[in-house]
mmCIF file of C-alpha atoms and ligand atoms in Angstrom:
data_model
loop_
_atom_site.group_PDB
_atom_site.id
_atom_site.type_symbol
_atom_site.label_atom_id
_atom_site.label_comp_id
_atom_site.label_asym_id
_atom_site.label_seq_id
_atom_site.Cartn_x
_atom_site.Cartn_y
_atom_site.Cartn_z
ATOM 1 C CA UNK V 1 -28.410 -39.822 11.553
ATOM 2 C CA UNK V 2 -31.519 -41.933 12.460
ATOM 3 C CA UNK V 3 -33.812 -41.117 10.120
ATOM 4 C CA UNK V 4 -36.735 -42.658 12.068
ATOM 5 C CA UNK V 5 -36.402 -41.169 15.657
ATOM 6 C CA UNK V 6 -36.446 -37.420 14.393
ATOM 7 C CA UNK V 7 -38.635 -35.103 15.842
ATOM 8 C CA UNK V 8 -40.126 -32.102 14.403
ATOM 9 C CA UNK V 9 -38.282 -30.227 17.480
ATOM 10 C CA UNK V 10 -35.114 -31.892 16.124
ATOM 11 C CA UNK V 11 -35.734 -30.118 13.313
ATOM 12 C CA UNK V 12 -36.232 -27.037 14.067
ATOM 13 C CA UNK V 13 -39.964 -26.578 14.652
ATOM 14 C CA UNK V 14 -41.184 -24.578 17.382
ATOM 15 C CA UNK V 15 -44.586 -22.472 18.848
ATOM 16 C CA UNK V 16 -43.916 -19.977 15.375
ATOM 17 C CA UNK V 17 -44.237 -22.220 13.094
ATOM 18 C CA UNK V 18 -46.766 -24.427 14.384
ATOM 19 C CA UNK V 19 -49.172 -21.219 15.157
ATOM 20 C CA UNK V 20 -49.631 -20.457 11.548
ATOM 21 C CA UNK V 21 -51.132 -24.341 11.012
ATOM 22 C CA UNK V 22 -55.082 -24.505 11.431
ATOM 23 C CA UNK V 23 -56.508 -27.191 12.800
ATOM 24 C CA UNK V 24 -57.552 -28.748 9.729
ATOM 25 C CA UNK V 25 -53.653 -28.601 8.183
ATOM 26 C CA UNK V 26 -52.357 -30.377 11.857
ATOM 27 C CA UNK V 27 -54.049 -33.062 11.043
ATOM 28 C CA UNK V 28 -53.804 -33.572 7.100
ATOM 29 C CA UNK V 29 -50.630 -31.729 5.963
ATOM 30 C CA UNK V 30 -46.693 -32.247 6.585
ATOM 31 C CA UNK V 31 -43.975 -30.163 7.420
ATOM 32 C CA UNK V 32 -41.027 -30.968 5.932
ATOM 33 C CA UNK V 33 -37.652 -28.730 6.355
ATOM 34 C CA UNK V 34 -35.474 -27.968 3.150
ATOM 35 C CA UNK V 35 -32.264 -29.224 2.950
ATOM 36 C CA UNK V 36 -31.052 -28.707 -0.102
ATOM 37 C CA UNK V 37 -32.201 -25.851 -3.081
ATOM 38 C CA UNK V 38 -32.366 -27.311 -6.747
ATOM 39 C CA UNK V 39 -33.456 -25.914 -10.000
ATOM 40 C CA UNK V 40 -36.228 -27.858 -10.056
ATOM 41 C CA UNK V 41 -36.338 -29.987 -6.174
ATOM 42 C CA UNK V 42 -36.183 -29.321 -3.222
ATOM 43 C CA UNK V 43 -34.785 -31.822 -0.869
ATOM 44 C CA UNK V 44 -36.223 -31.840 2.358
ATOM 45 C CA UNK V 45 -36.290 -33.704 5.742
ATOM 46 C CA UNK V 46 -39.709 -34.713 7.816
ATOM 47 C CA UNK V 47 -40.315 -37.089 10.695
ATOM 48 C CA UNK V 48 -40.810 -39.996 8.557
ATOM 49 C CA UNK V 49 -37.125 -39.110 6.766
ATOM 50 C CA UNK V 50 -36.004 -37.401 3.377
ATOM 51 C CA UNK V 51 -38.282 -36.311 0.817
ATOM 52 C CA UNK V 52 -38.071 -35.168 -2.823
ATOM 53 C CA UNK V 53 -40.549 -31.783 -3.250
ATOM 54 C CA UNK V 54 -40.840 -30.856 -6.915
ATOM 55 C CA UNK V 55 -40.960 -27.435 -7.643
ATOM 56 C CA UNK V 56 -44.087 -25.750 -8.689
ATOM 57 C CA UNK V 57 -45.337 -22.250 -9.154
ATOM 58 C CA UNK V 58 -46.739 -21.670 -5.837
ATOM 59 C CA UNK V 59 -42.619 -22.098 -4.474
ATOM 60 C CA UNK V 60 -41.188 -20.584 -7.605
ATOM 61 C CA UNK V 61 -43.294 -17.299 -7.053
ATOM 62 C CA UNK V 62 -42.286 -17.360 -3.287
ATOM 63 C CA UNK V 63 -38.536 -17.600 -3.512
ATOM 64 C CA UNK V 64 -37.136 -20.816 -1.691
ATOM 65 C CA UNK V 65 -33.953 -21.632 0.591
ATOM 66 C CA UNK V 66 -32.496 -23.481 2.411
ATOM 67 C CA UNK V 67 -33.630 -23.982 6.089
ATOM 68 C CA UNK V 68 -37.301 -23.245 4.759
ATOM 69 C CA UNK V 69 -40.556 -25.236 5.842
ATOM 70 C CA UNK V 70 -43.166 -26.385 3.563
ATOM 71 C CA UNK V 71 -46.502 -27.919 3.966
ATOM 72 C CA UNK V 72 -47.217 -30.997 2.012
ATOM 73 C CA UNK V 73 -50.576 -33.705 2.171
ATOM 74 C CA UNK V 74 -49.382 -36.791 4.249
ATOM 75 C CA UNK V 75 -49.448 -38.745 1.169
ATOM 76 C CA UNK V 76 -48.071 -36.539 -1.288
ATOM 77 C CA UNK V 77 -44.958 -34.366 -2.394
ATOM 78 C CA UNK V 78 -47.024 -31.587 -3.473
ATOM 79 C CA UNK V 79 -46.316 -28.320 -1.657
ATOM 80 C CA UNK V 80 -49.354 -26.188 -0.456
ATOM 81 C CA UNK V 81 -47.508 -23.762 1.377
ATOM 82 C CA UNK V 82 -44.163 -22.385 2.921
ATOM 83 C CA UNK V 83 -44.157 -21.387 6.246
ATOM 84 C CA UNK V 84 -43.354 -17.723 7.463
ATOM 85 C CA UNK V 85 -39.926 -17.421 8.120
ATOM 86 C CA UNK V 86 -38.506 -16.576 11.736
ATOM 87 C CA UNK V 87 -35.458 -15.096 9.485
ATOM 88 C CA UNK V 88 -33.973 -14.713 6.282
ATOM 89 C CA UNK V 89 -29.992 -13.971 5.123
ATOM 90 C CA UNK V 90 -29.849 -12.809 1.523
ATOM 91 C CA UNK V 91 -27.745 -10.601 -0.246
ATOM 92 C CA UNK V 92 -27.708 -8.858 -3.485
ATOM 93 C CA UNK V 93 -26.951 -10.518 -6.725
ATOM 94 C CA UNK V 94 -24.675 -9.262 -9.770
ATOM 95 C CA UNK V 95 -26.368 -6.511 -12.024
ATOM 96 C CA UNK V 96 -28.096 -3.903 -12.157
ATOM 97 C CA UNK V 97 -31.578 -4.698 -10.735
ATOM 98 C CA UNK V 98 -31.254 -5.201 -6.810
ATOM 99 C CA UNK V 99 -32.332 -8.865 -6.798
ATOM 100 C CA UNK V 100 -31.825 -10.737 -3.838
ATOM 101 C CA UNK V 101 -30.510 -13.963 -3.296
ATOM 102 C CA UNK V 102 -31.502 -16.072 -0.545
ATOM 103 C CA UNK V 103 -28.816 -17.685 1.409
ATOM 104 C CA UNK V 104 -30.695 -19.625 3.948
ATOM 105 C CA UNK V 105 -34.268 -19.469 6.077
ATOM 106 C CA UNK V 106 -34.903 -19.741 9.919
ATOM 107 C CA UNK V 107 -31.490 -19.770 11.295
ATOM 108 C CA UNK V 108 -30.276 -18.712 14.771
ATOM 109 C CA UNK V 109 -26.698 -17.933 14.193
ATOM 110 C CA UNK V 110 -24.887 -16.219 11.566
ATOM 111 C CA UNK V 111 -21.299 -17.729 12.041
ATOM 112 C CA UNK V 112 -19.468 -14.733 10.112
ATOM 113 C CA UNK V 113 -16.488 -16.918 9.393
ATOM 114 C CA UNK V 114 -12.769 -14.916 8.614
ATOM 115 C CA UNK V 115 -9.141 -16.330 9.337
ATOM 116 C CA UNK V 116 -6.370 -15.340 11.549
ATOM 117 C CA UNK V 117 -4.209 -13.955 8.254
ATOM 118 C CA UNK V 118 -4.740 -11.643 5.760
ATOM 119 C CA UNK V 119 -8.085 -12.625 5.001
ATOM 120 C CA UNK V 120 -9.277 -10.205 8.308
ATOM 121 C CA UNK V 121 -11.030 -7.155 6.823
ATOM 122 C CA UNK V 122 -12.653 -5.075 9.241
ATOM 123 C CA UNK V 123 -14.867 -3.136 6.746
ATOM 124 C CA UNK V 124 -15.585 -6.864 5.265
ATOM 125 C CA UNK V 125 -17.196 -8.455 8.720
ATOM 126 C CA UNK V 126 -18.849 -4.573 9.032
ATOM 127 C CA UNK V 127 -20.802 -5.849 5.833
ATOM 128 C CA UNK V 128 -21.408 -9.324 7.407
ATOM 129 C CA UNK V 129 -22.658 -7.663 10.796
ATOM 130 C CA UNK V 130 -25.421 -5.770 8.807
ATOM 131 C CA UNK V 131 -26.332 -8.897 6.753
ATOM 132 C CA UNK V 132 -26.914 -10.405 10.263
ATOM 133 C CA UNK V 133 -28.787 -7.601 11.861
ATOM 134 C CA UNK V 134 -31.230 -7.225 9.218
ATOM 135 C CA UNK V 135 -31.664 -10.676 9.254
ATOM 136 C CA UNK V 136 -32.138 -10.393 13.050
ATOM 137 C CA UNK V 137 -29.765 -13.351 13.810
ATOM 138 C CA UNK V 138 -27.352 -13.455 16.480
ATOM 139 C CA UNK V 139 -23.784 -12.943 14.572
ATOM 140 C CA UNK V 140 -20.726 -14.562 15.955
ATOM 141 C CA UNK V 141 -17.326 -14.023 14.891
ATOM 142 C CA UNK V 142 -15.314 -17.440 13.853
ATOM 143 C CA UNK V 143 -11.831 -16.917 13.576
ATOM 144 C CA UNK V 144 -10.123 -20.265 12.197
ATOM 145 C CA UNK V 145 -6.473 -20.778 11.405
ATOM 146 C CA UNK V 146 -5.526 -19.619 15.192
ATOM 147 C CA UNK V 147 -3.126 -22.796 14.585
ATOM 148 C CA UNK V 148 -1.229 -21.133 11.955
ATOM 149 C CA UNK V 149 -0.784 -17.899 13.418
ATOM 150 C CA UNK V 150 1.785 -16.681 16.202
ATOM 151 C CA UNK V 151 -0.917 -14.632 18.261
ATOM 152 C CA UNK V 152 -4.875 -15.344 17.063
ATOM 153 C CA UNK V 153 -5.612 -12.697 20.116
ATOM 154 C CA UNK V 154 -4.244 -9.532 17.683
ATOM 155 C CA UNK V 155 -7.241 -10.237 15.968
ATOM 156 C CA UNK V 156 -9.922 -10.689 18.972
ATOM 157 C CA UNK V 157 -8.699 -7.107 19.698
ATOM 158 C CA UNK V 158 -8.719 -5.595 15.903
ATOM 159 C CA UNK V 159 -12.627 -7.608 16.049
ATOM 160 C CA UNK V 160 -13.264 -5.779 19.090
ATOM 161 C CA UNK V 161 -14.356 -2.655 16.658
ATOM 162 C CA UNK V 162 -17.006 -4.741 15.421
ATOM 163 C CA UNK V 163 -18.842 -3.986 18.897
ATOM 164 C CA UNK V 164 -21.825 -6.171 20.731
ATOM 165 C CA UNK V 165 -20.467 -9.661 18.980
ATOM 166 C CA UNK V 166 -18.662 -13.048 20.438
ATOM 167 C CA UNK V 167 -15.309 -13.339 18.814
ATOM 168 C CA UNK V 168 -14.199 -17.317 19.263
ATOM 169 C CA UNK V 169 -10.907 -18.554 18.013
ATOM 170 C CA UNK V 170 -10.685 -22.091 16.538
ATOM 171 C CA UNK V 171 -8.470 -24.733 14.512
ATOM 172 C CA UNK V 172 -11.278 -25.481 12.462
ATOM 173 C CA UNK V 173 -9.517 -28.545 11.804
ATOM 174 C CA UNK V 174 -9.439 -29.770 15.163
ATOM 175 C CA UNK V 175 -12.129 -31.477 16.805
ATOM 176 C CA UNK V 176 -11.970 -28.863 19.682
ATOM 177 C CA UNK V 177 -14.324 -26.602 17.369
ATOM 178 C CA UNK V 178 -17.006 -28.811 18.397
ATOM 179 C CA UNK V 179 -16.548 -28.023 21.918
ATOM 180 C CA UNK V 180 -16.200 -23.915 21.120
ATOM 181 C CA UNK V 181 -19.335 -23.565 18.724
ATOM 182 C CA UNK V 182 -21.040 -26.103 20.978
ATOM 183 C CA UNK V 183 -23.154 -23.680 22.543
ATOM 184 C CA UNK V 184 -24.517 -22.418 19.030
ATOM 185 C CA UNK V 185 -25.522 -25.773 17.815
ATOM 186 C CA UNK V 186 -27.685 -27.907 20.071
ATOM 187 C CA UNK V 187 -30.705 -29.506 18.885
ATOM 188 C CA UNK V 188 -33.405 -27.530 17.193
ATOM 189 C CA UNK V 189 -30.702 -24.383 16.780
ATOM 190 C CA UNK V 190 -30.151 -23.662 13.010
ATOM 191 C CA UNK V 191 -26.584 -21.896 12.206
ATOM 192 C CA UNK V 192 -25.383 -20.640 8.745
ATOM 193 C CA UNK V 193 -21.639 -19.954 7.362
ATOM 194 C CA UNK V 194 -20.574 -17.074 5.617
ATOM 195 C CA UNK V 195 -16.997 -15.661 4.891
ATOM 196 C CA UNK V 196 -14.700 -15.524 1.660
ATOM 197 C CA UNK V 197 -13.528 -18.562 -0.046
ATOM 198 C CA UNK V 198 -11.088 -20.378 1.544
ATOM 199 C CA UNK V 199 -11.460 -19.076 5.356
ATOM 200 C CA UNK V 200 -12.935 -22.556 6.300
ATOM 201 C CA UNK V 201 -16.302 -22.766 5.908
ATOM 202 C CA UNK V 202 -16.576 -26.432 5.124
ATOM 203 C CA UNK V 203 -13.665 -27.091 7.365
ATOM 204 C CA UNK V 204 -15.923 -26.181 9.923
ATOM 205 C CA UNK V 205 -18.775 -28.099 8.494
ATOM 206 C CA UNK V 206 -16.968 -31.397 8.417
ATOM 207 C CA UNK V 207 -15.518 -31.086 12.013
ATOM 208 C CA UNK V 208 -18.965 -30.252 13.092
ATOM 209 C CA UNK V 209 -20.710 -33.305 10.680
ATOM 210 C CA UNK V 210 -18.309 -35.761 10.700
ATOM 211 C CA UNK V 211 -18.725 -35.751 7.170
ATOM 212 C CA UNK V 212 -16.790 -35.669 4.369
ATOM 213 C CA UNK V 213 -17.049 -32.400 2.480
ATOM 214 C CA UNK V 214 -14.936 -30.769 -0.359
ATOM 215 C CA UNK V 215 -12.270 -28.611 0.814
ATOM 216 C CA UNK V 216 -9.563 -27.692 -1.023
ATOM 217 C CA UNK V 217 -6.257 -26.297 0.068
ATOM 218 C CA UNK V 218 -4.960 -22.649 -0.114
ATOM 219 C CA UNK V 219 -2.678 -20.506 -2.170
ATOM 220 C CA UNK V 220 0.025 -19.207 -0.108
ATOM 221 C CA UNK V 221 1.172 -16.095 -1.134
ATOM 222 C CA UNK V 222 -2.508 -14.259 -0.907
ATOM 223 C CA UNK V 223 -3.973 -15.859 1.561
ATOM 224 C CA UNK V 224 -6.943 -16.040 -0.910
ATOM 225 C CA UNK V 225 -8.818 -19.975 -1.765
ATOM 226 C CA UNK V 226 -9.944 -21.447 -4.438
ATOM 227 C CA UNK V 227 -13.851 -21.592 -4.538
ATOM 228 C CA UNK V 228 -14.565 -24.832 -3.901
ATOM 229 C CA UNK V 229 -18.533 -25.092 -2.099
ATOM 230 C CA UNK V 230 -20.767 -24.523 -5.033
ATOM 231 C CA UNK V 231 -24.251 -25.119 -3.779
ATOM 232 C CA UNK V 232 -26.161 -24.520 -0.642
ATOM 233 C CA UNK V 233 -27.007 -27.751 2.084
ATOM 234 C CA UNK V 234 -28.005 -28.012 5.692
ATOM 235 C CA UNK V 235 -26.439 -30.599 7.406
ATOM 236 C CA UNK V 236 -26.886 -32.194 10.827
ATOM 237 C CA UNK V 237 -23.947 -31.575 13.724
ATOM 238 C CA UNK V 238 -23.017 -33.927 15.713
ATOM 239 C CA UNK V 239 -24.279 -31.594 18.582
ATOM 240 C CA UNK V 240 -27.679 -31.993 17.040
ATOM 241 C CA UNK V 241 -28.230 -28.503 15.222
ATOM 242 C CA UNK V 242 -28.154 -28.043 11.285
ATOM 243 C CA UNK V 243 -25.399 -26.015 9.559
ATOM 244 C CA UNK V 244 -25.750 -24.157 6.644
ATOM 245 C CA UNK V 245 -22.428 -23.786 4.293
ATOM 246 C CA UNK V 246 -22.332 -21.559 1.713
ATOM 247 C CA UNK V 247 -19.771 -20.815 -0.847
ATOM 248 C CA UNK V 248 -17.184 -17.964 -0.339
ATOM 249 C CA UNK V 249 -18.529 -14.811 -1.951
ATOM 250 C CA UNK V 250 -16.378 -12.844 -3.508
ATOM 251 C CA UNK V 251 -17.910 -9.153 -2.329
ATOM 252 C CA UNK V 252 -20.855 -9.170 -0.111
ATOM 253 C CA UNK V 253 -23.815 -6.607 -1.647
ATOM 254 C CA UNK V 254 -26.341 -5.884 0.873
ATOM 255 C CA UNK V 255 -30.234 -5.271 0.163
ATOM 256 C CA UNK V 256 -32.157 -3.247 1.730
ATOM 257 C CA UNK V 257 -30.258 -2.905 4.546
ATOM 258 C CA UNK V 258 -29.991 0.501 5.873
ATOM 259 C CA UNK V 259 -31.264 0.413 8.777
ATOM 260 C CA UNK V 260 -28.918 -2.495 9.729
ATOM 261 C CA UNK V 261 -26.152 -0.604 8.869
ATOM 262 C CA UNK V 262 -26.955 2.301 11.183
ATOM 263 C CA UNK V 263 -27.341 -0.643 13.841
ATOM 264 C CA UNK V 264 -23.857 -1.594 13.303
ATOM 265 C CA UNK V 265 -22.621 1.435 13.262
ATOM 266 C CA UNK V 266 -25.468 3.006 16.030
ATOM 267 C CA UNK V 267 -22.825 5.159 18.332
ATOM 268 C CA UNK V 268 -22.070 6.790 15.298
ATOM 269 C CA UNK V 269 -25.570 7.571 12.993
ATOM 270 C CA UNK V 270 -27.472 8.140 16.083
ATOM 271 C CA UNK V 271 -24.362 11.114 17.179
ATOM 272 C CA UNK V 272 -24.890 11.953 13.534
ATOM 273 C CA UNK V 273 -28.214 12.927 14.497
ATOM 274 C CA UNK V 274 -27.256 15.751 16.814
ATOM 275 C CA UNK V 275 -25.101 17.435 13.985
ATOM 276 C CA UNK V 276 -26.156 21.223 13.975
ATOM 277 C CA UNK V 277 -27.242 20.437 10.059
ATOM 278 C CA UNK V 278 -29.725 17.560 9.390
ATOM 279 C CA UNK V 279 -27.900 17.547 5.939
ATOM 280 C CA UNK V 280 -24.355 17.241 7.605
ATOM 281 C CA UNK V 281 -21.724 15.848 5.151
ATOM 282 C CA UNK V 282 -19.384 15.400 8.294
ATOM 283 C CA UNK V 283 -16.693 16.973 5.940
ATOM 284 C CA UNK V 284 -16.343 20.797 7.361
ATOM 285 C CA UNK V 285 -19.504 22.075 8.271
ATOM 286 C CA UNK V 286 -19.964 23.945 11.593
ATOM 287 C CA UNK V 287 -21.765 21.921 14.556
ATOM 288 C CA UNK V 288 -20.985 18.757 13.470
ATOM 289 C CA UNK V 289 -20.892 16.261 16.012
ATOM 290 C CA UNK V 290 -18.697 13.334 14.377
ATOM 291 C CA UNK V 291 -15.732 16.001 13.738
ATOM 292 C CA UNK V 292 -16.065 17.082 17.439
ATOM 293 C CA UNK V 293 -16.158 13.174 18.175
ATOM 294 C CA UNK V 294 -12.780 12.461 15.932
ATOM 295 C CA UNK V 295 -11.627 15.673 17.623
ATOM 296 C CA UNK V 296 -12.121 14.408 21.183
ATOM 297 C CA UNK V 297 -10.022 11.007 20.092
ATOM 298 C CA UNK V 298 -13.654 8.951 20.274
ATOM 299 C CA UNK V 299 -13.857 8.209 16.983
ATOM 300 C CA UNK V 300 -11.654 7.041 13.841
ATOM 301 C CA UNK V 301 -12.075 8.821 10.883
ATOM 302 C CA UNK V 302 -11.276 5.319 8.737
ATOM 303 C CA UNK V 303 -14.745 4.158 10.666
ATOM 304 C CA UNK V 304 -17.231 7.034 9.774
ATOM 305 C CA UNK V 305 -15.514 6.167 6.181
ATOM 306 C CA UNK V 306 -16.683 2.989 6.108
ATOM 307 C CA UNK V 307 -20.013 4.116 7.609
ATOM 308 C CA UNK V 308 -20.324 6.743 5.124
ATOM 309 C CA UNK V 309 -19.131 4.013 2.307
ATOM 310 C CA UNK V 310 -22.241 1.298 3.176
ATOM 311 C CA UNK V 311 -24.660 4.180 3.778
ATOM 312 C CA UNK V 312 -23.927 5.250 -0.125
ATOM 313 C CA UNK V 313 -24.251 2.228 -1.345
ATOM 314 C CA UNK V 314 -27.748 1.582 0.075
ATOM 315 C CA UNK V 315 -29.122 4.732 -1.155
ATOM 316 C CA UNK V 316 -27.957 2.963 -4.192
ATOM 317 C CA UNK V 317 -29.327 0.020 -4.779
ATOM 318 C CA UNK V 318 -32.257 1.855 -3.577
ATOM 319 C CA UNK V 319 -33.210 3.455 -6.776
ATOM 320 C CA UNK V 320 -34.984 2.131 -9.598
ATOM 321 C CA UNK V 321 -33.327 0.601 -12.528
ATOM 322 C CA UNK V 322 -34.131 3.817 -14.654
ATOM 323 C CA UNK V 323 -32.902 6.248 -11.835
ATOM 324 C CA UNK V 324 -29.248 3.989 -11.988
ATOM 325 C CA UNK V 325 -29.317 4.041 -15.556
ATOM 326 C CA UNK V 326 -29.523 7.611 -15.408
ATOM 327 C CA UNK V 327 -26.949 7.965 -12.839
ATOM 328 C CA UNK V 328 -24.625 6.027 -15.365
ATOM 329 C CA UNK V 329 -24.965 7.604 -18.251
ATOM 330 C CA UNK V 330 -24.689 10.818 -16.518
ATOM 331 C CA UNK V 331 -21.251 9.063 -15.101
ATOM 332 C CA UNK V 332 -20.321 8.243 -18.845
ATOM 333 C CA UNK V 333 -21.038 11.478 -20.644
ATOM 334 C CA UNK V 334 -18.503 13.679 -17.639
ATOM 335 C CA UNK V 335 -16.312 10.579 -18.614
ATOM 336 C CA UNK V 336 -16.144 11.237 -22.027
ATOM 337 C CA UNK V 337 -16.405 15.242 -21.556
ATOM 338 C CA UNK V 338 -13.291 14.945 -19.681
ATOM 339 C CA UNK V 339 -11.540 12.574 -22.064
ATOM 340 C CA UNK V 340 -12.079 15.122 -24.786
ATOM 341 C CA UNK V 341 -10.924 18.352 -22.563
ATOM 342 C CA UNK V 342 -7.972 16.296 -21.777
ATOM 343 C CA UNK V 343 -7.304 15.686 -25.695
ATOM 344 C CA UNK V 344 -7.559 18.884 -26.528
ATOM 345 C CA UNK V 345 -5.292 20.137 -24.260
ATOM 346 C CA UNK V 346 -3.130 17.614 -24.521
ATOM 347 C CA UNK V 347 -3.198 18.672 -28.724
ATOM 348 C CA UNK V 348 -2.238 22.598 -27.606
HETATM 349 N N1 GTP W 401 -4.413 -25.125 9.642
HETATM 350 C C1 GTP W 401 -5.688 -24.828 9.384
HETATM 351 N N2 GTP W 401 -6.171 -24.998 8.137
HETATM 352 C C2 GTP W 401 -7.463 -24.671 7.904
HETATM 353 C C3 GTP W 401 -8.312 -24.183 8.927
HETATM 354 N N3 GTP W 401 -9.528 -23.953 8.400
HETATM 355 C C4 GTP W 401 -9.453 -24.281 7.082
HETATM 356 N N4 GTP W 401 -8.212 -24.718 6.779
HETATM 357 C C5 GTP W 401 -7.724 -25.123 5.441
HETATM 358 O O1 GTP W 401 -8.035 -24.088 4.506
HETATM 359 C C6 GTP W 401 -8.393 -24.624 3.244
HETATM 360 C C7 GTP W 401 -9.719 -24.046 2.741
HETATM 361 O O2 GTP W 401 -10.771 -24.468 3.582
HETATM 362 P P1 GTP W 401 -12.288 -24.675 3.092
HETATM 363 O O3 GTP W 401 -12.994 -25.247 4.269
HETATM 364 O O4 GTP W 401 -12.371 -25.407 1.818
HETATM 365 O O5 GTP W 401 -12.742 -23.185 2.829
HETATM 366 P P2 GTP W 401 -14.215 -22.646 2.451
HETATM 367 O O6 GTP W 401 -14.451 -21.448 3.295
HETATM 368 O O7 GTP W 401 -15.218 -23.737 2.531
HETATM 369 O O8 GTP W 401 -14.008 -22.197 0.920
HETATM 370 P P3 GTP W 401 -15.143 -22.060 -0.240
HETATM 371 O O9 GTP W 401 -15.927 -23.301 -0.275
HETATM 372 O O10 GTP W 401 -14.330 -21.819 -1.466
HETATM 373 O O11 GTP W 401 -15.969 -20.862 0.118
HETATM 374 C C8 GTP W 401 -8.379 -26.148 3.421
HETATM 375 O O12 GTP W 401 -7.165 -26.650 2.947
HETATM 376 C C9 GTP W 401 -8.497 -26.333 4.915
HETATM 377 O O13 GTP W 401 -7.877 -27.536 5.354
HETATM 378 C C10 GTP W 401 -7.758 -24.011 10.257
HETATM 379 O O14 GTP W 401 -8.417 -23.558 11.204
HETATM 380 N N5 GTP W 401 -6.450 -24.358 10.404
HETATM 381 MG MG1 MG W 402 -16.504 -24.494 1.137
#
């Protein structure tokens, strides 16, 4: 990359972000784009080429990631500010608390990245669909290791469930991927990865660089890989976009994402709302619109499951760290009670 001929439209910038600059900031401040999150830098990218942004309260207290824009005096790597963001991918972290992490800042595309083999788990890019509608981001569906696999289009047609999303098939190892995610990844588009480990993320990220990146190969028998990217960088295609890789996640928790999960799964919560019962469990109650549905042959009982599944798990991480406590303990004591009923009986 030519450092010295980038634009602020190369990187990104647009009407948004330059809207929330005053007059006085357009002419004495910065804007510099993160490319890479550190403990205690950010690395960034401006018109004048990379730029080393320590990390101080004002960013610590905001939450940084990738993709994000800062404001900085002309002559100094102090940040005053970061932008708005257009959009934001996070997910929950381990634990109890519903932390988020952030995954990456004012992207486009959500490339939900899965592989033509046992890797593709409908319920899986279901999760991935949400992260992307509550991020409002276009999702596409990136399905690599079509070369490996006797007929990649089974799996355009199991995808088709998904509803309302672009299924592509690639050889991510092939420099034809360039060609298919081409229209994703011109200049001033921003596009993030996200899939398991080993599906190709970084594949895709060094056919679409030209660089070099760590990959590492795959375990055969479970179609499963080794974790391998580790921390989070934008990097410029060759098309002229930046991509965001991330590293596989092992199981995707959502944050307060309910209402993207009703969008993903709209034909079914908004016929939910025409059950006879605004408390309908769908199980056996009278009037209820879903069983009619499944009745009729217009919807699968395995999808409402996995509706019902996501939908309980936001109500979840919805409560307070007290209220999950509670809802633990409660869990533990019925453990035990049972334990001990089963002893005793067991002792008769
Ligand atoms: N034949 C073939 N191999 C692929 C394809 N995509 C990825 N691979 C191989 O799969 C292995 C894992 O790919 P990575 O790109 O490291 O996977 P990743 O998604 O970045 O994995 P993490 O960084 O662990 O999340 C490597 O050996 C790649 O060469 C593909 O489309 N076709
Ligand atoms: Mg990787």
């Amino acid at each position: 990359m030519n450092n010295e001929t980038i634009t602020l439209p190369d990187l990104g910038w647009g009407a948004f972000y330059q809207s929330q600059l005053s007059i006085e900031e357009v002419e004495s401040m910065r804007p510099l784009r993160v490319t890479e999150v550190h403990r205690n830098t950010m690395e960034t990218m401006g018109v004048d080429g990379p730029v080393s942004v320590p990390m101080n309260r004002m960013m610590a207290e905001h939450g940084m990631a990738v993709g994000d824009w800062l404001l900085t005096d002309r002559d100094s790597v102090h940040a005053e500010r970061v932008l708005d963001r257009k959009s934001l991918i996070k997910r929950g972290s381990a634990g109890l608390e519903a932390v988020a992490q952030l995954i990456a800042a004012n992207i486009d595309t959500l490339f939900i990245v899965s592989s033509c083999n046992a890797d593709f788990n409908i319920a899986r890019l279901e999760r991935y669909m949400a992260l992307a509608h509550q991020a409002e981001v276009e999702p596409v569906l990136v399905l690599t290791k079509a070369d490996t696999c006797d007929d990649p289009s089974e799996y355009v047609s199991r995808a088709a469930e998904l509803q309302n999303v672009i299924t592509i098939t690639i050889d991510a190892t092939s420099g034809d991927t360039v060609e298919h995610l081409a229209p994703w990844c011109g200049v001033g588009q921003t596009v993030a990865l996200v899939g398991s480990s080993g599906v190709g993320k970084s594949t895709i990220t060094n056919t679409m660089t030209g660089l070099d990146l760590l990959t590492k190969g795959i375990r055969e028998d479970d179609a499963k890989g080794v974790h391998t990217t580790t921390a989070r960088s934008m990097y410029r295609m060759v098309t002229g976009g930046w991509l965001v890789d991330t590293p596989g996640m092992r199981a995707l928790r959502l944050v307060d994402a309910r209402d993207a999960v009703d969008a993903v799964f709209e034909d079914i919560s908004d016929l939910a709302l025409t059950c006879k019962f605004n408390d309908c469990t769908h199980e056996n109650e009278p009037g209820c619109a879903l069983r009619a549905a499944i009745d009729a042959g217009e919807l699968t009982e395995a999808r409402i499951g996995r509706w019902q599944k996501l939908v309980r798990e936001e109500d979840r991480s919805g409560e307070t760290i007290a209220e999950s406590r509670a809802r633990n303990k409660k869990f533990h004591q019925e453990n035990k009670y049972a334990q001990k009923l089963r002893r005793s009986k067991k002792g008769k």
